[in-house]
mmCIF file of C-alpha atoms in Angstrom:
data_model
loop_
_atom_site.group_PDB
_atom_site.id
_atom_site.type_symbol
_atom_site.label_atom_id
_atom_site.label_comp_id
_atom_site.label_asym_id
_atom_site.label_seq_id
_atom_site.Cartn_x
_atom_site.Cartn_y
_atom_site.Cartn_z
ATOM 1 C CA GLN C 1 21.784 24.834 0.826
ATOM 2 C CA VAL C 2 19.967 21.578 1.480
ATOM 3 C CA GLN C 3 16.341 20.920 0.622
ATOM 4 C CA LEU C 4 14.277 18.256 2.333
ATOM 5 C CA VAL C 5 11.048 16.864 0.932
ATOM 6 C CA GLU C 6 8.807 14.501 2.866
ATOM 7 C CA SER C 7 6.323 12.031 1.474
ATOM 8 C CA GLY C 8 4.131 9.202 2.666
ATOM 9 C CA GLY C 9 1.684 10.938 4.972
ATOM 10 C CA GLY C 10 -2.045 10.460 4.798
ATOM 11 C CA LEU C 11 -5.124 9.136 6.513
ATOM 12 C CA VAL C 12 -4.926 5.777 8.251
ATOM 13 C CA GLN C 13 -7.186 3.890 10.627
ATOM 14 C CA PRO C 14 -6.123 3.215 14.219
ATOM 15 C CA GLY C 15 -3.818 0.220 14.328
ATOM 16 C CA GLY C 16 -2.638 0.841 10.798
ATOM 17 C CA SER C 17 0.799 1.653 9.430
ATOM 18 C CA LEU C 18 2.427 4.386 7.396
ATOM 19 C CA ARG C 19 5.932 4.841 6.080
ATOM 20 C CA LEU C 20 7.243 8.373 5.831
ATOM 21 C CA SER C 21 10.177 9.180 3.601
ATOM 22 C CA CYS C 22 12.382 12.250 3.431
ATOM 23 C CA ALA C 23 14.797 12.971 0.597
ATOM 24 C CA ALA C 24 17.577 15.514 0.828
ATOM 25 C CA SER C 25 18.947 17.339 -2.185
ATOM 26 C CA GLY C 26 21.088 20.350 -2.968
ATOM 27 C CA SER C 27 24.559 21.219 -1.755
ATOM 28 C CA ILE C 28 25.060 18.158 0.384
ATOM 29 C CA PHE C 29 28.532 17.634 1.752
ATOM 30 C CA SER C 30 27.751 15.214 4.521
ATOM 31 C CA LEU C 31 24.557 14.704 6.440
ATOM 32 C CA ASN C 32 25.088 13.921 10.086
ATOM 33 C CA ASN C 33 22.031 13.348 12.271
ATOM 34 C CA MET C 34 18.724 12.993 10.449
ATOM 35 C CA GLY C 35 15.382 12.605 12.079
ATOM 36 C CA TRP C 36 11.747 13.424 12.515
ATOM 37 C CA TYR C 37 9.777 15.845 14.641
ATOM 38 C CA ARG C 38 6.047 16.234 14.806
ATOM 39 C CA GLN C 39 3.872 19.220 15.560
ATOM 40 C CA ALA C 40 0.202 20.025 15.966
ATOM 41 C CA PRO C 41 -1.306 23.532 15.649
ATOM 42 C CA GLY C 42 -0.764 25.485 18.850
ATOM 43 C CA LYS C 43 1.443 22.791 20.354
ATOM 44 C CA GLN C 44 5.165 22.571 20.858
ATOM 45 C CA ARG C 45 7.144 20.584 18.339
ATOM 46 C CA GLU C 46 8.285 17.223 19.704
ATOM 47 C CA LEU C 47 11.066 14.904 18.684
ATOM 48 C CA VAL C 48 9.981 11.536 17.316
ATOM 49 C CA ALA C 49 13.297 9.878 16.455
ATOM 50 C CA PHE C 50 16.707 10.541 15.000
ATOM 51 C CA ILE C 51 19.482 8.475 13.498
ATOM 52 C CA THR C 52 23.184 9.235 13.292
ATOM 53 C CA ARG C 53 25.331 8.742 10.248
ATOM 54 C CA ASP C 54 26.558 5.411 11.616
ATOM 55 C CA ASP C 55 22.964 4.249 12.236
ATOM 56 C CA THR C 56 22.727 4.799 15.975
ATOM 57 C CA THR C 57 19.076 5.471 16.688
ATOM 58 C CA TYR C 58 17.125 7.316 19.357
ATOM 59 C CA TYR C 59 13.378 7.216 19.894
ATOM 60 C CA ALA C 60 11.283 9.520 21.990
ATOM 61 C CA GLY C 61 8.808 7.863 24.315
ATOM 62 C CA SER C 62 5.839 8.358 22.021
ATOM 63 C CA GLY C 63 7.143 6.065 19.281
ATOM 64 C CA LYS C 64 9.218 3.497 21.140
ATOM 65 C CA GLY C 65 8.347 -0.013 20.082
ATOM 66 C CA ARG C 66 6.080 1.191 17.282
ATOM 67 C CA PHE C 67 8.255 3.380 15.051
ATOM 68 C CA THR C 68 11.450 2.478 13.247
ATOM 69 C CA ILE C 69 13.802 5.035 11.723
ATOM 70 C CA SER C 70 16.274 4.170 8.994
ATOM 71 C CA ARG C 71 18.467 5.995 6.500
ATOM 72 C CA ASP C 72 20.265 5.461 3.242
ATOM 73 C CA ASN C 73 23.428 7.529 3.130
ATOM 74 C CA ALA C 74 23.975 6.841 -0.565
ATOM 75 C CA LYS C 75 20.536 8.225 -1.417
ATOM 76 C CA ASN C 76 20.449 10.897 1.342
ATOM 77 C CA THR C 77 17.124 9.668 2.609
ATOM 78 C CA VAL C 78 15.626 8.994 6.008
ATOM 79 C CA ASP C 79 12.478 6.935 6.544
ATOM 80 C CA LEU C 80 10.131 6.480 9.451
ATOM 81 C CA GLN C 81 8.091 3.298 9.598
ATOM 82 C CA MET C 82 5.126 3.809 11.898
ATOM 83 C CA ASN C 83 3.097 0.829 13.076
ATOM 84 C CA SER C 84 0.179 0.435 15.470
ATOM 85 C CA LEU C 85 -0.815 4.022 14.883
ATOM 86 C CA LYS C 86 -3.088 5.752 17.352
ATOM 87 C CA PRO C 87 -5.317 8.806 17.006
ATOM 88 C CA GLU C 88 -2.879 10.687 19.225
ATOM 89 C CA ASP C 89 -0.220 10.223 16.557
ATOM 90 C CA THR C 90 -2.096 12.722 14.397
ATOM 91 C CA TYR C 91 0.418 15.466 13.614
ATOM 92 C CA VAL C 92 2.377 17.121 10.879
ATOM 93 C CA TYR C 93 5.638 15.177 10.680
ATOM 94 C CA CYS C 94 8.738 17.100 9.625
ATOM 95 C CA CYS C 95 12.122 15.685 8.836
ATOM 96 C CA TYR C 96 15.397 17.411 9.560
ATOM 97 C CA ALA C 97 19.030 16.941 8.708
ATOM 98 C CA GLU C 98 22.202 18.381 10.130
ATOM 99 C CA SER C 99 25.003 19.285 7.784
ATOM 100 C CA ALA C 100 28.122 21.332 8.473
ATOM 101 C CA GLY C 101 26.631 22.768 11.638
ATOM 102 C CA THR C 102 23.336 23.815 10.075
ATOM 103 C CA VAL C 103 19.947 22.184 10.625
ATOM 104 C CA TYR C 104 17.661 21.961 7.624
ATOM 105 C CA TRP C 105 13.950 21.267 7.756
ATOM 106 C CA GLY C 106 11.334 19.893 5.447
ATOM 107 C CA LYS C 107 7.893 21.451 5.169
ATOM 108 C CA GLY C 108 6.180 18.459 6.715
ATOM 109 C CA THR C 109 3.638 15.837 5.825
ATOM 110 C CA GLN C 110 0.272 15.390 7.523
ATOM 111 C CA VAL C 111 -0.488 12.129 9.279
ATOM 112 C CA THR C 112 -4.070 11.643 10.405
ATOM 113 C CA VAL C 113 -5.105 8.576 12.370
ATOM 114 C CA SER C 114 -8.860 8.251 12.468
ATOM 115 C CA SER C 115 -11.622 5.747 11.897
#
């Protein structure tokens, strides 16, 4: 079993930045893809970005050019640097990790962009 815990969410003004972090622990053999989704109440979850074990990255349209995903395989962490935040980026951000064919999820961290 793998546990994921996110941190770094909060309230930020439009144009500001936040860095989200996600740490994996537990029975980790090898984490393959790691990434971030975001979800608002009553809305479908949407992919933000993911990164493969060899650091190939993919960004959904919403975060391209503003968000940067990175990982540390030695520490089993994945981060999401978010710049130029907009009110429409207000969501709960959840990290995920794939290991041995199973996808694990964190509980999420709230990001609110408001003046």
